[in-house]
Coordinates of C-alpha atoms and ligand atoms in Angstrom, one line a residue:
X1 CA -20.8 13.1 6.5
X2 CA -23.8 11.0 5.1
X3 CA -22.0 9.7 2.2
X4 CA -19.1 8.1 4.4
X5 CA -18.5 4.8 5.0
X6 CA -17.1 3.7 8.5
X7 CA -14.6 0.5 8.7
X8 CA -13.8 -0.5 12.1
X9 CA -10.1 -2.1 12.6
X10 CA -10.4 -3.8 16.4
X11 CA -6.7 -3.4 17.3
X12 CA -5.4 -3.5 21.2
X13 CA -5.7 -1.6 23.6
X14 CA -7.1 1.5 21.0
X15 CA -9.1 0.3 18.1
X16 CA -10.2 3.0 15.3
X17 CA -11.9 3.5 12.6
X18 CA -11.2 4.1 8.8
X19 CA -13.7 6.6 7.5
X20 CA -14.2 6.8 3.4
X21 CA -16.2 9.1 1.4
X22 CA -16.0 12.7 -0.2
X23 CA -15.1 15.6 1.5
X24 CA -13.5 14.2 4.3
X25 CA -10.2 16.2 4.3
X26 CA -12.1 19.4 5.9
X27 CA -13.5 17.4 8.6
X28 CA -9.9 16.7 10.1
X29 CA -9.7 19.7 12.7
X30 CA -13.3 18.9 14.2
X31 CA -12.7 15.0 14.1
X32 CA -9.5 15.4 15.6
X33 CA -10.8 17.8 18.6
X34 CA -13.2 15.3 19.2
X35 CA -9.8 12.7 19.8
X36 CA -7.3 14.4 21.6
X37 CA -6.8 17.7 23.7
X38 CA -3.4 18.3 21.9
X39 CA -2.1 21.9 21.2
X40 CA -0.1 20.8 17.5
X41 CA -0.4 19.3 14.8
X42 CA 2.2 18.4 12.5
X43 CA 0.7 18.0 8.9
X44 CA 3.7 15.6 6.5
X45 CA 3.3 15.6 3.0
X46 CA 4.8 15.8 0.0
X47 CA 5.8 18.5 -3.0
X48 CA 3.1 17.3 -4.8
X49 CA 0.5 16.7 -2.6
X50 CA 0.7 20.1 -0.6
X51 CA 0.0 22.4 -3.3
X52 CA -3.5 20.6 -4.4
X53 CA -4.7 19.6 -0.4
X54 CA -2.4 21.1 2.6
X55 CA -4.7 24.5 2.6
X56 CA -7.8 22.9 3.4
X57 CA -6.3 20.2 6.3
X58 CA -4.1 23.1 8.1
X59 CA -7.5 25.8 7.9
X60 CA -9.5 22.6 9.2
X61 CA -6.8 22.2 12.0
X62 CA -6.3 26.0 12.7
X63 CA -10.8 26.3 12.9
X64 CA -10.5 23.3 15.4
X65 CA -8.0 25.2 17.7
X66 CA -4.8 23.5 16.5
X67 CA -1.6 25.5 15.8
X68 CA -0.9 23.8 12.6
X69 CA 2.5 23.5 11.1
X70 CA 3.7 21.9 7.8
X71 CA 6.8 19.2 6.8
X72 CA 7.2 19.4 2.8
X73 CA 9.2 16.1 1.2
X74 CA 9.9 15.4 -2.4
X75 CA 7.7 13.2 -3.6
X76 CA 8.4 9.6 -4.3
X77 CA 9.9 6.4 -2.7
X78 CA 12.9 8.0 -2.7
X79 CA 11.9 10.2 0.1
X80 CA 11.3 6.8 2.5
X81 CA 15.0 6.7 3.6
X82 CA 16.5 6.3 7.1
X83 CA 18.1 10.0 6.5
X84 CA 14.5 11.8 5.3
X85 CA 13.2 10.5 8.7
X86 CA 15.7 12.2 10.3
X87 CA 15.0 15.4 8.9
X88 CA 11.6 14.8 9.2
X89 CA 12.3 14.3 13.0
X90 CA 13.9 17.6 13.3
X91 CA 11.5 19.0 12.0
X92 CA 8.8 17.9 14.9
X93 CA 11.4 19.3 17.2
X94 CA 11.7 22.6 15.5
X95 CA 8.1 22.7 15.2
X96 CA 8.2 22.4 19.2
X97 CA 5.9 19.6 19.2
X98 CA 5.1 17.4 22.8
X99 CA 4.2 14.4 24.1
X100 CA 0.6 15.2 23.4
X101 CA 0.8 16.7 20.0
X102 CA -0.3 15.1 16.7
X103 CA 1.4 14.4 13.5
X104 CA -1.2 14.1 10.3
X105 CA 0.1 12.0 7.3
X106 CA -1.1 14.2 4.0
X107 CA -0.6 12.2 0.7
X108 CA 0.3 8.3 -0.2
X109 CA 2.0 5.4 1.2
X110 CA 5.3 7.1 1.2
X111 CA 4.3 10.1 3.3
X112 CA 1.9 7.3 5.6
X113 CA 4.9 5.1 6.1
X114 CA 7.5 7.8 6.5
X115 CA 5.4 10.1 8.5
X116 CA 4.0 7.1 10.6
X117 CA 7.6 5.9 11.5
X118 CA 8.5 9.3 12.4
X119 CA 5.6 9.8 14.5
X120 CA 6.7 6.3 16.0
X121 CA 9.9 7.4 17.2
X122 CA 9.8 10.8 18.2
X123 CA 9.6 11.1 21.9
X124 CA 8.9 7.3 21.4
X125 CA 6.3 7.6 19.6
X126 CA 3.3 11.1 19.9
X127 CA -0.2 10.4 18.0
X128 CA -0.6 9.5 14.4
X129 CA -3.6 10.6 11.9
X130 CA -3.1 9.1 8.6
X131 CA -5.1 11.0 5.1
X132 CA -4.5 9.0 2.4
X133 CA -4.7 10.6 -1.2
X134 CA -3.9 7.6 -3.4
X135 CA -5.7 5.1 -4.7
X136 CA -3.0 2.7 -3.2
X137 CA -2.9 4.4 0.4
X138 CA -6.6 4.7 1.0
X139 CA -7.1 0.7 0.0
X140 CA -3.9 -0.3 2.0
X141 CA -1.5 1.1 3.6
X142 CA -2.6 3.8 5.6
X143 CA -4.7 1.2 7.4
X144 CA -3.1 -1.6 9.7
X145 CA -0.3 0.6 11.3
X146 CA 2.9 -1.0 9.5
X147 CA 5.8 2.2 8.7
X148 CA 8.9 2.1 7.9
X149 CA 11.8 3.3 5.6
X150 CA 13.9 1.1 3.2
X151 CA 17.4 0.4 3.3
X152 CA 19.8 0.4 0.4
X153 CA 19.6 -3.4 1.6
X154 CA 15.8 -3.7 0.7
X155 CA 12.3 -2.3 1.1
X156 CA 10.4 -1.9 4.2
X157 CA 13.7 -3.2 6.2
X158 CA 13.5 0.0 9.2
X159 CA 10.0 0.2 10.5
X160 CA 7.3 0.1 13.2
X161 CA 4.1 -0.6 13.9
X162 CA 2.2 2.4 14.5
X163 CA -1.7 2.4 14.8
X164 CA -3.5 5.7 14.0
X165 CA -6.2 8.0 16.2
X166 CA -8.0 7.7 12.6
X167 CA -8.1 7.3 8.9
X168 CA -9.9 9.6 6.4
X169 CA -9.8 8.3 3.0
X170 CA -11.3 11.5 1.3
X171 CA -12.0 9.9 -2.3
X172 CA -12.8 13.6 -4.1
X173 CA -8.5 13.6 -3.8
X174 CA -8.4 10.4 -6.1
X175 CA -9.7 12.9 -9.1
X176 CA -6.4 14.1 -9.8
X177 CA -4.4 11.0 -9.5
X178 CA -2.2 10.2 -12.5
X179 CA -3.1 7.1 -14.5
X180 CA 0.0 5.7 -13.7
X181 CA -0.7 5.9 -9.5
X182 CA -4.5 4.6 -10.4
X183 CA -3.1 1.6 -11.9
X184 CA -0.7 1.2 -9.1
X185 CA -3.6 1.6 -6.6
X186 CA -6.0 -1.2 -8.8
X187 CA -2.8 -4.1 -8.2
X188 CA -3.6 -3.6 -4.5
X189 CA -7.1 -4.1 -5.0
X190 CA -6.7 -6.9 -7.1
X191 CA -4.5 -8.4 -4.6
X192 CA -7.4 -7.9 -1.7
X193 CA -10.2 -9.4 -4.1
X194 CA -8.1 -12.2 -5.0
X195 CA -6.9 -13.2 -1.7
X196 CA -10.6 -12.0 -0.1
X197 CA -12.3 -14.8 -1.8
X198 CA -14.6 -15.1 -4.8
X199 CA -17.7 -12.7 -3.9
X200 CA -15.0 -10.0 -3.7
X201 CA -13.4 -11.2 -7.0
X202 CA -16.2 -11.7 -9.3
X203 CA -17.3 -8.2 -7.5
X204 CA -13.7 -6.7 -9.7
X205 CA -14.2 -8.8 -12.9
X206 CA -17.6 -7.0 -13.5
X207 CA -16.8 -4.0 -12.2
X208 CA -13.4 -3.6 -14.3
X209 CA -15.1 -1.1 -16.6
X210 CA -16.1 1.3 -13.8
X211 CA -12.8 0.8 -12.3
X212 CA -11.4 1.9 -15.3
X213 CA -13.5 5.1 -15.9
X214 CA -13.3 5.9 -11.9
X215 CA -17.0 6.0 -11.3
X216 CA -17.5 7.3 -7.8
X217 CA -19.8 4.4 -7.1
X218 CA -17.2 1.7 -8.2
X219 CA -14.4 3.6 -6.5
X220 CA -16.2 3.9 -3.3
X221 CA -16.8 0.4 -3.1
X222 CA -13.8 -0.8 -4.2
X223 CA -12.6 1.1 -1.7
X224 CA -14.7 0.0 1.4
X225 CA -14.3 -3.5 0.4
X226 CA -10.3 -3.5 0.4
X227 CA -10.7 -1.3 3.9
X228 CA -12.7 -4.4 5.0
X229 CA -10.9 -7.0 3.8
X230 CA -7.9 -5.5 5.5
X231 CA -9.3 -4.4 8.6
X232 CA -10.8 -7.8 9.0
X233 CA -7.1 -9.4 8.8
X234 CA -5.5 -7.1 10.8
X235 CA -7.7 -6.7 13.4
X236 CA -7.1 -10.7 13.4
X237 CA -3.2 -10.7 13.5
X238 CA -2.2 -7.1 13.9
X239 CA 1.8 -8.2 14.0
X240 CA 1.7 -10.5 11.1
X241 CA 2.4 -13.9 13.4
X242 CA -0.1 -15.5 10.7
X243 CA -3.5 -14.7 8.6
X244 CA -1.3 -11.0 8.2
X245 CA 1.0 -12.8 5.6
X246 CA -1.6 -13.0 2.7
X247 CA -1.5 -9.4 2.1
X248 CA 2.2 -10.1 1.0
X249 CA 0.7 -12.0 -1.7
X250 CA 2.5 -10.5 -5.1
X251 CA 5.1 -9.2 -3.0
X252 CA 7.8 -11.3 -2.6
X253 CA 8.3 -10.2 -6.5
X254 CA 7.0 -7.3 -6.5
X255 CA 9.8 -6.0 -3.6
X256 CA 12.8 -7.5 -5.8
X257 CA 11.7 -6.1 -8.6
X258 CA 11.5 -2.5 -7.2
X259 CA 14.6 -3.1 -5.3
X260 CA 16.6 -4.1 -8.9
X261 CA 15.2 -1.3 -11.0
X262 CA 16.1 1.4 -8.3
X263 CA 13.7 2.4 -5.4
X264 CA 11.4 4.8 -7.6
X265 CA 11.8 3.7 -10.9
X266 CA 8.8 1.4 -10.8
X267 CA 5.6 2.2 -9.1
X268 CA 5.0 -0.5 -6.0
X269 CA 1.7 -1.4 -7.2
X270 CA 2.8 -1.8 -10.7
X271 CA 5.4 -4.0 -9.4
X272 CA 3.0 -6.1 -7.0
X273 CA 1.0 -6.8 -10.1
X274 CA 4.1 -8.4 -11.7
X275 CA 4.2 -10.2 -8.8
X276 CA 0.8 -11.5 -8.8
X277 CA 1.6 -12.9 -12.3
X278 CA 4.6 -14.4 -11.2
X279 CA 3.2 -16.0 -8.0
X280 CA 0.3 -17.1 -9.9
X281 CA 2.1 -19.2 -12.3
X282 CA 4.6 -20.7 -9.7
X283 CA 1.4 -21.9 -7.6
X284 CA 0.6 -23.7 -10.4
X285 CA 4.2 -26.0 -10.3
X286 CA 4.6 -25.6 -6.2
X287 CA 1.3 -25.9 -5.1
X288 CA -1.1 -27.7 -8.3
X289 CA -3.1 -24.7 -8.4
X290 CA -5.1 -24.7 -11.4
X291 CA -4.0 -23.0 -14.4
X292 CA -7.1 -21.7 -15.3
X293 CA -7.0 -19.2 -11.6
X294 CA -3.4 -18.3 -13.3
X295 CA -5.4 -17.5 -16.4
X296 CA -8.1 -15.4 -14.5
X297 CA -5.9 -13.2 -12.1
X298 CA -3.7 -12.1 -14.9
X299 CA -6.9 -11.6 -17.1
X300 CA -8.7 -9.6 -14.0
X301 CA -5.3 -7.4 -14.2
X302 CA -5.5 -7.3 -17.8
X303 CA -8.8 -5.7 -18.1
X304 CA -8.5 -3.9 -15.1
X305 CA -5.8 -2.1 -17.8
X306 CA -2.7 -2.5 -15.0
X307 CA 0.0 -2.0 -17.2
X308 CA 2.9 -4.8 -17.9
X309 CA 6.4 -4.0 -17.5
X310 CA 10.0 -4.6 -20.1
X311 CA 11.2 -6.7 -17.2
X312 CA 14.6 -6.8 -18.5
X313 CA 16.1 -7.4 -15.4
X314 CA 19.2 -9.5 -14.1
X315 CA 17.3 -13.0 -12.9
X316 CA 20.1 -13.6 -10.4
X317 CA 19.7 -10.1 -9.0
X318 CA 16.4 -10.5 -8.5
X319 CA 16.6 -14.3 -7.1
X320 CA 19.2 -12.4 -4.8
X321 CA 16.9 -9.6 -4.1
X322 CA 14.4 -12.2 -2.7
X323 CA 16.9 -13.1 0.1
X324 CA 16.9 -10.1 1.6
X325 CA 12.8 -9.8 1.6
X326 CA 11.7 -9.2 5.2
X327 CA 9.5 -12.1 4.5
X328 CA 12.7 -14.4 4.1
X329 CA 14.2 -16.9 6.8
X330 CA 17.9 -18.0 6.8
X331 CA 17.9 -16.4 3.3
X332 CA 15.2 -18.8 1.9
X333 CA 12.9 -16.6 0.3
X334 CA 8.5 -17.0 1.2
X335 CA 5.9 -16.8 -1.4
X336 CA 2.5 -16.5 -1.0
X337 CA 0.9 -19.2 -3.7
X338 CA -2.8 -19.2 -4.1
X339 CA -4.5 -21.8 -5.3
X340 CA -8.1 -20.6 -6.0
X341 CA -9.8 -17.5 -4.4
X342 CA -9.1 -16.8 -0.8
X343 CA -7.3 -20.3 -0.3
X344 CA -3.8 -19.5 -0.1
X345 CA -0.3 -20.6 1.7
X346 CA 3.3 -19.3 2.4
X347 CA 6.2 -21.5 1.4
X348 CA 9.6 -21.6 0.7
X349 CA 9.9 -22.9 -3.0
X350 CA 13.2 -25.4 -4.2
X351 CA 15.8 -22.9 -5.3
X352 CA 16.6 -24.3 -9.3
X353 CA 12.6 -24.1 -9.7
X354 CA 12.2 -20.5 -8.2
X355 CA 15.6 -19.8 -10.7
X356 CA 14.0 -21.3 -13.8
X357 CA 10.6 -19.9 -13.1
X358 CA 12.4 -16.1 -12.7
X359 CA 14.1 -16.7 -15.4
X360 CA 11.1 -17.9 -18.0
X361 CA 8.8 -14.8 -16.6
X362 CA 11.7 -12.3 -17.1
X363 CA 11.3 -13.6 -20.6
X364 CA 8.1 -13.1 -20.6
X365 CA 8.0 -10.2 -19.3
X366 CA 10.7 -8.4 -21.9
X367 CA 8.2 -9.7 -24.7
X368 CA 5.8 -7.6 -23.4
X369 CA 3.4 -10.8 -23.9
X370 CA -0.3 -10.5 -22.2
X371 CA -0.1 -6.7 -22.6
X372 CA -0.3 -3.8 -24.7
X373 CA 0.9 -0.6 -22.2
X374 CA 4.6 -1.1 -20.8
X375 CA 6.2 1.1 -18.4
X376 CA 9.8 1.3 -19.0
X377 CA 12.3 0.2 -16.0
X378 CA 15.0 3.0 -16.6
Ligands
LIG1 N1 2.4 0.5 5.3 C1 1.6 -0.6 4.7 O1 1.2 -1.4 5.1 C2 2.0 -0.4 3.4 C3 1.1 -1.1 2.1 C4 1.2 -1.1 0.7 C5 2.2 -0.3 0.8 N2 3.0 0.4 0.9 C6 4.4 1.8 0.4 O2 3.5 2.5 0.2 C7 4.3 3.1 -0.7 C8 3.7 3.6 -2.2 O3 2.1 4.3 -2.2 P1 1.7 5.0 -3.5 O4 1.8 4.0 -4.4 O5 0.3 5.6 -2.8 O6 3.6 6.0 -3.6 P2 3.7 7.4 -2.9 O7 3.4 8.0 -1.7 O8 5.3 8.0 -4.2 O9 2.3 8.3 -4.5 C9 2.4 8.1 -5.4 C10 2.5 9.4 -6.1 O10 1.5 10.3 -6.0 C11 1.4 11.2 -5.8 N3 -0.2 12.0 -5.5 C12 -0.2 11.5 -3.8 N4 -2.0 11.9 -4.2 C13 -1.9 13.0 -4.9 C14 -3.3 12.8 -5.2 N5 -4.4 12.8 -4.7 N6 -3.2 13.4 -7.2 C15 -2.3 13.5 -7.3 N7 -1.1 12.8 -7.5 C16 -1.0 12.9 -6.1 C17 2.7 11.6 -5.1 O11 2.9 12.7 -5.0 C18 3.4 10.5 -5.8 O12 4.1 11.3 -6.6 C19 5.5 2.1 -1.0 O13 6.6 2.4 -0.5 C20 4.9 1.0 -0.4 O14 5.7 0.4 0.2 C21 2.7 0.8 2.4

C-alpha cells in the first residue's frame, strides 16, 4: 500500500515488519501467503471486534487460499486468563491446526496477549500474526513479542515471548474506538514520548489538538513514532535485560491500580497515565528530577485529555500489589523514574517514602485536583 509505512523490528532469528497505514486488514491474506505455505489460519478476536472486522480478515485469508476459522472471546481484560487461554487452545485443536498453521490475533491488547500466548504454547509454538485494532495495541502491545495472561496475584504473571511473522496496524480501524479507549492508547503514546526524548515529547505537545480530534495525519505520525520507538528498544533488548525496562514507565503504579480496582474496572492506559503522574512526582524526591518536568508530564496528559480517575483505593492494598509486580525483586517494587525527556533509570524506593507518596497521591486523585473528566473505579 502506498500510504503505509514499514517499521522493522530487528529481533533474532527472525526480524519482522510492522506496517502502519489505512486499509491494511484486507491485505492480510496476500501478506501471509508470501510469508508461509500454511494451510489453515485461525482468527482470534473478541465479541466487539468480530462484527466490525472479522469478515474482511477471513475473506482476505480465504481468497489467499487459507482455510480460515474463528475463535471469539468476550471483550475485555477479564478474558486475559489462564482458563480462557485453555479454551482458546481447545479451539485450536478443534480446528485441526498443525505446526505449520497460523494464529491471527485481531483486536486490542487483550486479544494480542491472549492469542499470542496461545500461539506460543500450542504444539510448543505455531506462527502468529498481529492485527491490532486499538490505538494502544497499535502503538505498543502488538510490537515486541510479549504475550501472556493475568493471574489472581497480578497482571501478566504468566506468559511467553512470541514474536509475530508481521504486524499490520490498520489505522482505519481506530475510527470506531470509544473515547475511553482512545485516551487509554494516548497514555501509552505519552509514555513513549517522555521516554524517547525531547523531539517526540515536544511533537506530542504541539500535536495534542490533532490527536484529541483524531486527525488522520496526526494519528499516522503518532503510531509510526511510537512503533519506531518500541521497535528500537525491543531490537536492542528483546528479553528485558536492561533497556526494555524503560517501557514499564508508569506501569508499577498503573498495574497496582488495575489489580486493586479489579481487572477490567479501569482500562490499562488510563491506569498507566495515573502511573506516569505518580512516577513523575516520585522522581522529584528520589532522583532529584526538576518539579517542572513533573508538571510538564502532567500537563501533557491533561492536554491530551486523558481523564483522571477517582483513586479511592486502599493505599496499603496498592503498596501490597506493587510487591507482586513482575519488576519487583524480593518483594521490593522497582520504578522507572525519569529526570528529563529520554533520561531514566530503574530504582527501588525506601518503603516509608513510597508509602507517603502513595498516601499523598491517592488523596490528590480522590479530590480530582488535576483533571475534570473523572472515570470512576467501581
Ligand atoms: N504485550 C505487551 O507488550 C503489552 C503492552 C501494553 C499493554 N498490554 C496489554 O494490553 C491490554 C490492553 O489493551 P487494549 O487497551 O487494547 O484493551 P482491549 O483489547 O480490551 O480493547 C479495549 C476495548 O476496545 C474494543 N475494541 C478493540 N478494537 C476496537 C475498534 N477498532 N473499535 C471499537 N472497539 C474496539 C475491545 O473489544 C475492548 O472492549 C492489557 O491487558 C495490557 O496488559 C500488553
